Short mmCIF file of C-alpha atoms and ligand atoms in Angstrom, two decimals:
data_model
loop_
_atom_site.label_atom_id
_atom_site.label_comp_id
_atom_site.label_asym_id
_atom_site.label_seq_id
_atom_site.Cartn_x
_atom_site.Cartn_y
_atom_site.Cartn_z
CA UNK A 7 -25.93 26.17 -53.16
CA UNK A 8 -24.86 22.82 -55.14
CA UNK A 9 -26.33 19.31 -53.98
CA UNK A 10 -24.12 17.29 -51.78
CA UNK A 11 -22.20 14.69 -52.65
CA UNK A 12 -23.65 12.84 -49.55
CA UNK A 13 -26.68 12.82 -52.20
CA UNK A 14 -25.46 12.44 -55.21
CA UNK A 15 -24.46 15.72 -55.95
CA UNK A 16 -20.74 16.21 -57.94
CA UNK A 17 -17.81 16.06 -55.45
CA UNK A 18 -15.75 18.68 -54.03
CA UNK A 19 -12.33 17.15 -55.34
CA UNK A 20 -12.25 16.54 -58.57
CA UNK A 21 -8.78 15.76 -58.99
CA UNK A 22 -7.25 12.89 -57.45
CA UNK A 23 -4.03 13.13 -58.43
CA UNK A 24 -2.07 10.50 -56.17
CA UNK A 25 1.17 12.31 -54.51
CA UNK A 26 -0.92 14.67 -53.49
CA UNK A 27 -1.20 11.73 -50.63
CA UNK A 28 0.84 9.27 -51.49
CA UNK A 29 3.62 8.52 -48.16
CA UNK A 30 5.73 8.34 -47.42
CA UNK A 31 7.36 9.84 -50.79
CA UNK A 32 11.36 8.34 -52.22
CA UNK A 33 12.94 8.14 -55.30
CA UNK A 34 15.32 5.49 -56.16
CA UNK A 35 18.01 6.74 -54.48
CA UNK A 36 16.66 5.34 -51.43
CA UNK A 37 16.13 2.19 -53.73
CA UNK A 38 19.93 2.08 -53.84
CA UNK A 39 20.30 2.62 -51.28
CA UNK A 40 18.40 -0.48 -50.00
CA UNK A 41 19.57 -2.02 -52.84
CA UNK A 42 23.40 -1.09 -51.16
CA UNK A 43 22.81 -2.68 -47.61
CA UNK A 44 21.42 -5.52 -49.53
CA UNK A 45 24.28 -6.60 -51.48
CA UNK A 46 27.34 -6.12 -49.04
CA UNK A 47 24.67 -8.31 -46.46
CA UNK A 48 24.99 -5.75 -44.26
CA UNK A 49 21.58 -5.34 -42.83
CA UNK A 50 23.06 -6.34 -39.29
CA UNK A 51 26.08 -4.20 -39.70
CA UNK A 52 26.58 -1.32 -38.28
CA UNK A 53 28.41 1.48 -39.87
CA UNK A 54 25.62 2.56 -41.82
CA UNK A 55 23.78 2.95 -38.81
CA UNK A 56 26.15 5.05 -37.09
CA UNK A 57 27.02 7.37 -40.42
CA UNK A 58 22.91 8.08 -39.59
CA UNK A 59 23.77 8.90 -36.20
CA UNK A 60 25.79 11.22 -36.62
CA UNK A 61 23.94 12.46 -39.54
CA UNK A 62 21.35 12.71 -37.44
CA UNK A 63 22.70 13.91 -34.39
CA UNK A 64 24.15 17.28 -36.10
CA UNK A 65 20.88 17.99 -38.43
CA UNK A 66 19.57 17.99 -34.36
CA UNK A 67 21.83 19.99 -33.05
CA UNK A 68 23.15 17.35 -30.36
CA UNK A 69 26.02 15.74 -29.04
CA UNK A 70 24.49 12.14 -28.96
CA UNK A 71 21.92 10.22 -31.15
CA UNK A 72 21.36 6.73 -30.68
CA UNK A 73 19.44 4.49 -33.17
CA UNK A 74 17.28 1.99 -32.29
CA UNK A 75 14.60 -0.81 -34.00
CA UNK A 76 11.47 1.35 -33.34
CA UNK A 77 10.33 4.57 -31.55
CA UNK A 78 9.05 2.14 -28.69
CA UNK A 79 12.41 0.55 -27.74
CA UNK A 80 13.86 4.69 -28.07
CA UNK A 81 11.51 5.03 -26.02
CA UNK A 82 12.72 3.18 -23.10
CA UNK A 83 16.33 3.53 -23.99
CA UNK A 84 15.40 6.96 -22.67
CA UNK A 85 13.11 6.59 -19.84
CA UNK A 86 15.96 4.09 -18.64
CA UNK A 87 18.77 7.02 -19.52
CA UNK A 88 17.02 9.77 -17.72
CA UNK A 89 16.36 6.74 -14.26
CA UNK A 90 13.30 5.98 -14.22
CA UNK A 91 13.13 2.58 -12.03
CA UNK A 92 10.99 0.73 -9.73
CA UNK A 93 8.19 2.66 -7.97
CA UNK A 94 9.00 5.68 -9.65
CA UNK A 95 5.95 7.92 -11.20
CA UNK A 96 6.12 9.66 -14.56
CA UNK A 97 3.21 11.89 -16.10
CA UNK A 98 2.29 11.63 -19.53
CA UNK A 99 -0.41 12.89 -21.83
CA UNK A 100 -3.38 10.18 -22.09
CA UNK A 101 -4.39 10.96 -25.26
CA UNK A 102 -0.77 9.31 -27.09
CA UNK A 103 0.29 6.69 -28.92
CA UNK A 104 0.52 3.46 -26.32
CA UNK A 105 4.30 3.96 -26.53
CA UNK A 106 4.73 7.18 -25.05
CA UNK A 107 4.26 5.50 -21.95
CA UNK A 108 3.80 2.02 -21.84
CA UNK A 109 6.83 0.76 -21.16
CA UNK A 110 7.18 2.73 -17.98
CA UNK A 111 5.51 -0.29 -16.59
CA UNK A 112 8.55 -3.20 -17.89
CA UNK A 113 10.63 -1.11 -15.62
CA UNK A 114 8.91 -1.46 -12.23
CA UNK A 115 7.52 2.32 -12.80
CA UNK A 116 3.81 4.21 -12.50
CA UNK A 117 2.47 6.23 -15.07
CA UNK A 118 -0.03 9.37 -13.86
CA UNK A 119 -1.85 10.43 -16.73
CA UNK A 120 -2.06 14.23 -17.04
CA UNK A 121 -4.52 16.00 -19.38
CA UNK A 122 -4.74 17.69 -22.06
CA UNK A 123 -4.94 20.96 -23.90
CA UNK A 124 -8.12 21.19 -25.89
CA UNK A 125 -6.05 24.28 -28.47
CA UNK A 126 -2.46 21.96 -28.75
CA UNK A 127 -3.90 19.17 -27.63
CA UNK A 128 -0.79 18.00 -26.14
CA UNK A 129 0.31 17.59 -22.55
CA UNK A 130 -1.45 19.97 -19.96
CA UNK A 131 0.69 22.00 -17.57
CA UNK A 132 -0.96 22.69 -15.10
CA UNK A 133 -2.32 19.46 -14.78
CA UNK A 134 1.14 18.22 -14.55
CA UNK A 135 2.17 20.72 -11.92
CA UNK A 136 -1.12 19.19 -10.44
CA UNK A 137 0.31 15.50 -10.55
CA UNK A 138 3.40 16.10 -9.41
CA UNK A 139 4.63 14.33 -6.31
CA UNK A 140 8.04 13.27 -4.81
CA UNK A 141 7.85 10.50 -6.12
CA UNK A 142 7.65 11.49 -9.67
CA UNK A 143 10.98 11.14 -12.39
CA UNK A 144 9.58 12.39 -15.28
CA UNK A 145 7.57 14.55 -17.47
CA UNK A 146 6.78 12.40 -20.91
CA UNK A 147 5.95 15.23 -23.43
CA UNK A 148 4.56 14.31 -26.86
CA UNK A 149 3.95 17.09 -30.06
CA UNK A 150 1.09 15.32 -30.35
CA UNK A 151 -0.19 15.54 -34.33
CA UNK A 152 2.68 17.26 -34.20
CA UNK A 153 1.54 20.56 -32.61
CA UNK A 154 4.17 21.92 -30.09
CA UNK A 155 3.88 21.47 -26.55
CA UNK A 156 3.37 24.73 -24.07
CA UNK A 157 7.90 24.00 -23.73
CA UNK A 158 8.95 27.18 -21.98
CA UNK A 159 5.79 26.48 -18.93
CA UNK A 160 6.97 22.56 -18.97
CA UNK A 161 9.88 23.21 -18.80
CA UNK A 162 9.40 26.11 -16.06
CA UNK A 163 7.44 22.73 -14.11
CA UNK A 164 10.00 20.46 -14.43
CA UNK A 165 13.13 23.17 -13.03
CA UNK A 166 10.71 24.31 -9.58
CA UNK A 167 10.40 20.55 -9.43
CA UNK A 168 13.84 18.90 -10.49
CA UNK A 169 12.25 16.24 -12.51
CA UNK A 170 13.27 15.01 -16.17
CA UNK A 171 12.04 16.11 -19.24
CA UNK A 172 11.56 13.30 -21.92
CA UNK A 173 10.68 14.57 -25.61
CA UNK A 174 8.79 12.50 -28.01
CA UNK A 175 9.30 14.14 -30.82
CA UNK A 176 7.64 10.82 -33.08
CA UNK A 177 4.89 13.65 -34.90
CA UNK A 178 6.82 16.65 -35.15
CA UNK A 179 10.64 15.57 -36.04
CA UNK A 180 11.71 18.83 -37.78
CA UNK A 181 9.54 20.58 -35.85
CA UNK A 182 9.77 24.32 -33.99
CA UNK A 183 9.48 25.85 -30.46
CA UNK A 184 9.70 29.91 -30.74
CA UNK A 185 12.78 29.00 -32.87
CA UNK A 186 14.30 26.56 -31.11
CA UNK A 187 14.06 22.40 -33.16
CA UNK A 188 11.58 19.96 -30.89
CA UNK A 189 13.79 17.48 -29.28
CA UNK A 190 16.45 19.43 -27.75
CA UNK A 191 14.16 20.91 -24.65
CA UNK A 192 14.19 18.17 -22.81
CA UNK A 193 17.22 15.75 -20.82
CA UNK A 194 16.58 13.22 -24.09
CA UNK A 195 14.87 13.45 -26.90
CA UNK A 196 13.50 9.67 -28.27
CA UNK A 197 11.52 8.98 -31.64
CA UNK A 198 9.53 7.05 -34.10
CA UNK A 199 10.38 6.54 -37.36
CA UNK A 200 8.42 4.27 -39.02
CA UNK A 201 6.70 4.42 -41.90
CA UNK A 202 3.68 6.05 -41.68
CA UNK A 203 5.73 9.20 -39.76
CA UNK A 204 6.90 12.02 -40.67
CA UNK A 205 10.67 10.78 -40.84
CA UNK A 206 9.47 7.15 -42.77
CA UNK A 207 12.44 4.90 -43.13
CA UNK A 208 10.85 1.38 -42.83
CA UNK A 209 11.04 0.75 -39.32
CA UNK A 210 13.16 2.78 -36.56
CA UNK A 211 13.60 4.91 -33.82
CA UNK A 212 15.95 7.29 -32.71
CA UNK A 213 17.21 8.84 -29.11
CA UNK A 214 18.97 12.24 -29.42
CA UNK A 215 20.65 13.50 -25.67
CA UNK A 216 23.29 16.04 -24.69
CA UNK A 217 23.39 14.21 -21.82
CA UNK A 218 27.23 11.78 -22.48
CA UNK A 219 25.42 9.12 -19.30
CA UNK A 220 21.57 9.37 -20.26
CA UNK A 221 23.58 8.44 -23.66
CA UNK A 222 26.05 5.25 -22.31
CA UNK A 223 21.93 3.85 -20.10
CA UNK A 224 19.96 3.44 -22.64
CA UNK A 225 23.10 1.66 -24.95
CA UNK A 226 22.76 0.03 -21.64
CA UNK A 227 19.07 -1.53 -22.64
CA UNK A 228 19.46 -3.07 -25.60
CA UNK A 229 22.02 -1.94 -28.24
CA UNK A 230 24.68 -4.81 -26.55
CA UNK A 231 27.24 -4.77 -29.11
CA UNK A 232 28.31 -0.72 -27.97
CA UNK A 233 27.63 -1.96 -24.84
CA UNK A 234 31.70 -2.84 -24.19
CA UNK A 235 34.85 -0.39 -22.16
CA UNK A 236 35.73 1.48 -25.36
CA UNK A 237 32.24 3.53 -25.69
CA UNK A 238 31.20 3.46 -21.58
CA UNK A 239 31.95 5.62 -18.99
CA UNK A 240 30.45 5.63 -16.19
CA UNK A 241 30.74 3.30 -13.39
CA UNK A 242 27.85 2.40 -13.17
CA UNK A 243 27.40 0.36 -16.21
CA UNK A 244 31.23 -0.94 -16.18
CA UNK A 245 30.89 -4.15 -14.54
CA UNK A 246 27.81 -5.30 -16.43
CA UNK A 247 29.58 -4.48 -19.77
CA UNK A 248 28.89 -7.00 -23.49
CA UNK A 249 25.12 -7.93 -21.89
CA UNK A 250 22.07 -5.99 -22.08
CA UNK A 251 21.28 -4.78 -18.98
CA UNK A 252 17.93 -5.66 -19.15
CA UNK A 253 17.87 -8.50 -21.58
CA UNK A 254 16.16 -6.79 -24.78
CA UNK A 255 18.15 -6.53 -28.48
CA UNK A 256 16.99 -3.37 -30.00
CA UNK A 257 20.07 -2.54 -32.84
CA UNK A 258 18.48 -1.26 -35.88
CA UNK A 259 17.88 -2.96 -39.08
CA UNK A 260 20.62 -0.94 -41.82
CA UNK A 261 18.20 -1.00 -44.39
CA UNK A 262 16.26 1.60 -42.36
CA UNK A 263 19.29 3.46 -41.66
CA UNK A 264 20.53 3.96 -45.21
CA UNK A 265 16.93 4.94 -46.27
CA UNK A 266 16.75 7.31 -43.56
CA UNK A 267 20.54 8.89 -44.71
CA UNK A 268 18.71 9.36 -47.90
CA UNK A 269 15.58 10.77 -46.04
CA UNK A 270 17.26 13.18 -44.17
CA UNK A 271 19.05 15.30 -47.00
CA UNK A 272 15.17 16.01 -48.17
CA UNK A 273 13.73 16.36 -44.52
CA UNK A 274 13.59 19.69 -45.06
CA UNK A 275 12.47 20.76 -47.81
CA UNK A 276 9.92 18.27 -48.05
CA UNK A 277 8.22 19.07 -44.48
CA UNK A 278 8.71 22.82 -46.07
CA UNK A 279 6.51 22.63 -49.34
CA UNK A 280 3.50 20.08 -46.90
CA UNK A 281 3.72 22.77 -44.11
CA UNK A 282 3.16 25.36 -47.09
CA UNK A 283 0.05 23.05 -48.49
CA UNK A 284 -1.66 22.68 -44.85
CA UNK A 285 -1.60 26.65 -44.01
CA UNK A 286 -2.85 27.25 -47.48
CA UNK A 287 -5.17 24.78 -46.45
CA UNK A 288 -6.26 26.23 -43.47
CA UNK A 289 -6.26 30.10 -44.66
CA UNK A 290 -8.62 29.29 -46.93
CA UNK A 291 -11.07 27.66 -44.11
CA UNK A 292 -9.79 30.75 -41.65
CA UNK A 293 -13.74 32.23 -40.09
CA UNK A 294 -15.76 29.06 -41.48
CA UNK A 295 -18.50 28.77 -38.49
CA UNK A 296 -17.74 25.42 -36.90
CA UNK A 297 -14.40 24.80 -38.41
CA UNK A 298 -10.56 25.57 -35.87
CA UNK A 299 -7.76 24.83 -37.37
CA UNK A 300 -5.10 23.43 -35.41
CA UNK A 301 -1.64 25.35 -35.85
CA UNK A 302 1.00 27.18 -34.95
CA UNK A 303 1.00 30.73 -35.91
CA UNK A 304 4.78 31.12 -37.41
CA UNK A 305 5.20 34.32 -37.05
CA UNK A 306 6.41 33.45 -33.16
CA UNK A 307 8.85 31.05 -34.88
CA UNK A 308 7.02 27.84 -33.94
CA UNK A 309 5.99 25.19 -36.67
CA UNK A 310 3.99 22.28 -37.60
CA UNK A 311 6.77 19.91 -37.92
CA UNK A 312 5.65 17.93 -41.51
CA UNK A 313 1.88 18.14 -40.60
CA UNK A 314 2.05 14.44 -39.72
CA UNK A 315 -1.40 12.86 -38.94
CA UNK A 316 -3.13 16.37 -39.48
CA UNK A 317 -6.31 17.19 -37.86
CA UNK A 318 -9.13 19.43 -37.37
CA UNK A 319 -10.88 20.97 -34.51
CA UNK A 320 -15.02 20.28 -34.40
CA UNK A 321 -16.79 23.51 -33.09
CA UNK A 322 -20.36 22.12 -33.25
CA UNK A 323 -22.39 24.14 -31.14
CA UNK A 324 -21.88 26.81 -33.86
CA UNK A 325 -22.95 24.71 -36.15
CA UNK A 326 -26.31 24.19 -33.98
CA UNK A 327 -24.72 21.19 -32.56
CA UNK A 328 -24.37 19.21 -35.81
CA UNK A 329 -22.68 15.89 -34.93
CA UNK A 330 -19.27 15.55 -35.54
CA UNK A 331 -19.79 11.93 -37.15
CA UNK A 332 -22.07 12.93 -39.62
CA UNK A 333 -20.23 16.05 -39.99
CA UNK A 334 -16.91 13.78 -41.37
CA UNK A 335 -20.03 11.12 -43.58
CA UNK A 336 -20.36 14.82 -45.57
CA UNK A 337 -17.09 14.95 -45.82
CA UNK A 338 -16.32 11.98 -47.06
CA UNK A 339 -18.84 11.92 -49.68
CA UNK A 340 -17.19 14.72 -51.51
CA UNK A 341 -13.99 12.72 -52.19
CA UNK A 342 -11.63 13.46 -49.12
CA UNK A 343 -11.51 9.79 -47.74
CA UNK A 344 -9.47 10.76 -44.56
CA UNK A 345 -12.02 12.73 -42.85
CA UNK A 346 -13.44 10.51 -39.73
CA UNK A 347 -14.14 12.16 -36.20
CA UNK A 348 -11.25 11.28 -32.79
CA UNK A 349 -7.52 10.57 -32.54
CA UNK A 350 -6.03 8.35 -30.05
CA UNK A 351 -8.22 7.06 -27.62
CA UNK A 352 -7.75 8.12 -23.88
CA UNK A 353 -5.28 5.68 -22.45
CA UNK A 354 -6.32 5.79 -19.16
CA UNK A 355 -9.46 4.09 -20.03
CA UNK A 356 -8.06 0.86 -21.14
CA UNK A 357 -7.68 -2.20 -19.20
CA UNK A 358 -4.42 -2.02 -19.78
CA UNK A 359 -4.34 0.42 -16.94
CA UNK A 360 -6.66 0.24 -15.47
CA UNK A 361 -7.38 -3.77 -13.81
CA UNK A 362 -4.49 -6.05 -16.08
CA UNK A 363 -2.12 -8.17 -13.68
CA UNK A 364 0.58 -8.17 -16.29
CA UNK A 365 3.10 -10.05 -14.43
CA UNK A 366 1.60 -11.42 -12.04
CA UNK A 367 1.93 -8.70 -8.71
CA UNK A 368 -1.49 -10.49 -7.43
CA UNK A 369 -2.40 -5.86 -8.47
CA UNK A 370 -2.80 -4.43 -11.25
CA UNK A 371 0.63 -3.48 -13.44
CA UNK A 372 -0.23 0.18 -13.34
CA UNK A 373 -0.35 0.31 -9.25
CA UNK A 374 2.04 -2.51 -8.59
CA UNK A 375 4.52 -0.41 -7.23
CA UNK A 376 2.32 2.59 -6.17
CA UNK A 377 2.14 2.99 -2.46
CA UNK A 378 -1.92 4.49 -2.61
CA UNK A 379 -3.64 4.15 -6.43
CA UNK A 380 -2.87 6.32 -8.21
CA UNK A 381 -5.40 5.62 -10.82
CA UNK A 382 -7.75 8.08 -9.16
CA UNK A 383 -6.15 10.91 -10.07
CA UNK A 384 -7.32 10.01 -13.74
CA UNK A 385 -10.55 12.13 -12.32
CA UNK A 386 -10.31 15.04 -13.88
CA UNK A 387 -9.13 13.07 -17.32
CA UNK A 388 -12.62 13.97 -19.11
CA UNK A 389 -11.64 16.09 -21.66
CA UNK A 390 -8.79 13.49 -23.49
CA UNK A 391 -11.89 11.72 -22.95
CA UNK A 392 -14.31 14.26 -25.34
CA UNK A 393 -11.51 14.61 -27.73
CA UNK A 394 -12.66 11.64 -30.02
CA UNK A 395 -15.72 14.51 -30.50
CA UNK A 396 -13.28 17.25 -31.05
CA UNK A 397 -11.05 16.68 -33.61
CA UNK A 398 -11.12 14.84 -37.00
CA UNK A 399 -8.35 14.09 -39.22
CA UNK A 400 -7.91 16.33 -42.74
CA UNK A 401 -5.91 15.48 -45.42
CA UNK A 402 -2.58 15.57 -44.84
CA UNK A 403 -1.62 17.19 -48.59
CA UNK A 404 2.20 16.79 -50.01
CA UNK A 405 2.66 19.09 -52.68
CA UNK A 406 1.46 22.57 -52.70
CA UNK A 407 -0.90 22.94 -55.94
CA UNK A 408 -2.80 26.06 -54.97
CA UNK A 409 -4.96 24.43 -57.55
CA UNK A 410 -6.15 21.46 -56.08
CA UNK A 411 -5.56 22.57 -52.51
CA UNK A 412 -8.43 24.13 -53.76
CA UNK A 413 -10.95 20.81 -54.08
CA UNK A 414 -10.08 19.80 -50.83
CA UNK A 415 -10.55 23.31 -48.69
CA UNK A 416 -13.13 25.46 -50.06
CA UNK A 417 -15.59 26.53 -47.59
CA UNK A 418 -18.71 26.09 -50.06
CA UNK A 419 -18.80 21.59 -49.41
CA UNK A 420 -17.97 21.78 -45.44
CA UNK A 421 -21.55 24.67 -45.65
CA UNK A 422 -22.97 22.32 -48.59
CA UNK A 423 -22.39 19.61 -45.36
CA UNK A 424 -23.91 21.79 -43.31
CA UNK A 425 -26.28 23.00 -45.57
CA UNK A 426 -27.72 19.64 -46.73
CA UNK A 427 -28.01 18.25 -42.48
CA UNK A 428 -31.01 21.13 -42.09
CA UNK A 429 -32.73 20.23 -44.80
CA UNK A 430 -32.06 16.67 -43.90
CA UNK A 431 -33.94 17.83 -39.98
CA UNK A 432 -30.71 18.38 -37.57
CA UNK A 433 -31.30 21.59 -35.88
CA UNK A 434 -28.93 24.47 -37.79
CA UNK A 435 -29.26 27.74 -37.35
CA UNK A 436 -26.08 30.11 -38.86
CA UNK A 437 -27.02 33.49 -40.82
CA UNK A 438 -25.19 32.38 -43.69
CA UNK A 439 -27.49 29.33 -44.31
CA UNK A 440 -30.91 31.04 -43.92
C1 PLP B 1 4.24 5.65 -33.60
C2 PLP B 1 4.95 6.62 -32.27
C3 PLP B 1 5.36 5.62 -30.76
C4 PLP B 1 6.19 4.41 -31.14
O1 PLP B 1 7.04 4.13 -32.06
P1 PLP B 1 6.95 3.21 -33.55
O2 PLP B 1 8.29 2.87 -34.42
O3 PLP B 1 6.10 2.16 -33.79
O4 PLP B 1 7.71 1.89 -32.40
C5 PLP B 1 5.55 6.52 -30.57
N1 PLP B 1 5.22 7.59 -29.86
C6 PLP B 1 4.14 7.91 -30.41
C7 PLP B 1 3.64 9.61 -29.56
C8 PLP B 1 4.31 7.75 -31.77
O5 PLP B 1 3.08 8.24 -32.63
#
């Protein structure tokens, strides 16, 4: 075996093709669309946004789509839309981006954290059931790192206890679960469309639902110019049209909606190529000790959407306890710059969810509106905390160019990484290294 790059050997990734890694993908068509908005000075208008909404709803196969200035705002709209109010509980996985749940506290709701499944990295249905109480209003389901959550079980639990389901599709736009599009299972779905995400339009968010009442209540949270008598039919809202109910303004910037309209035309095609590249990457590494793909079996009709924030699962025991930190260090040296351990840190451990008194309640915001100290139900979230030592970033490959993907994936350099660690004293006892 050749010397590890970490110790001066040749790098495994020799062809540093910028198109393989570059994000977002766009052409002069997006540039023209943005310039058109600028030239018409319609940055703050609604016409392009409404077109984008119609096209997005059609693509999702949903009745209503509502655009927001970001994903955070769209998720707040979804929460208010399904009826999350003061004293209600919302169950959210502890491992996700903060905007899956933090806004709920501004509605006076209580965030209850659930564990994640170690294989899907999405919310664990058994823990949802354990944490449901009479106050549970909604379950926030995140299709985390592009992996579809276990929707069969989740919808079954939601029906059994009569709670709402919100899907946060920020990582998995266009993805499928058993042949059905993610974001079409729950009462409502909302998602980020910011530049780093799989569906990248700049800053933006989108809510989709088939429920008129949810749609109108989401409108009431921050799109005041359409919160008017011609659009609002709900009796509880009609007396208040004209002003946003919770004092926010969340309109999408039309340069973003213009980019979104163009992105939508090519989105499925681009995701299909990314999936082809990423699945090829994982096929090459199939069976390598210590490495497990974080992906679905596509023959079941499920997909990994656009493989946003692609990760691998690391099994240190199969590599003689070699630390993930050391492993990633060796892989980075081979030219895979993104390879670091971890993902989002477990939310329940953050001081905001433990001690911060944000609104002057005289007690922490997380429990300001709950009768008992729900922080005690964080007791079983240790595996959520361990996740940082279990998963690592892999390259997000945008092009299906087998020879280049092989440079990123050839098992040899993973083995080399292990071999070198073995030589430098960390105990690794694996048959193929002897
Ligand atoms: C990015 C993200 C959001 C928030 O979206 P913004 O557009 O950044 O406001 C919400 N949920 C998840 C899971 C995200 O990754």
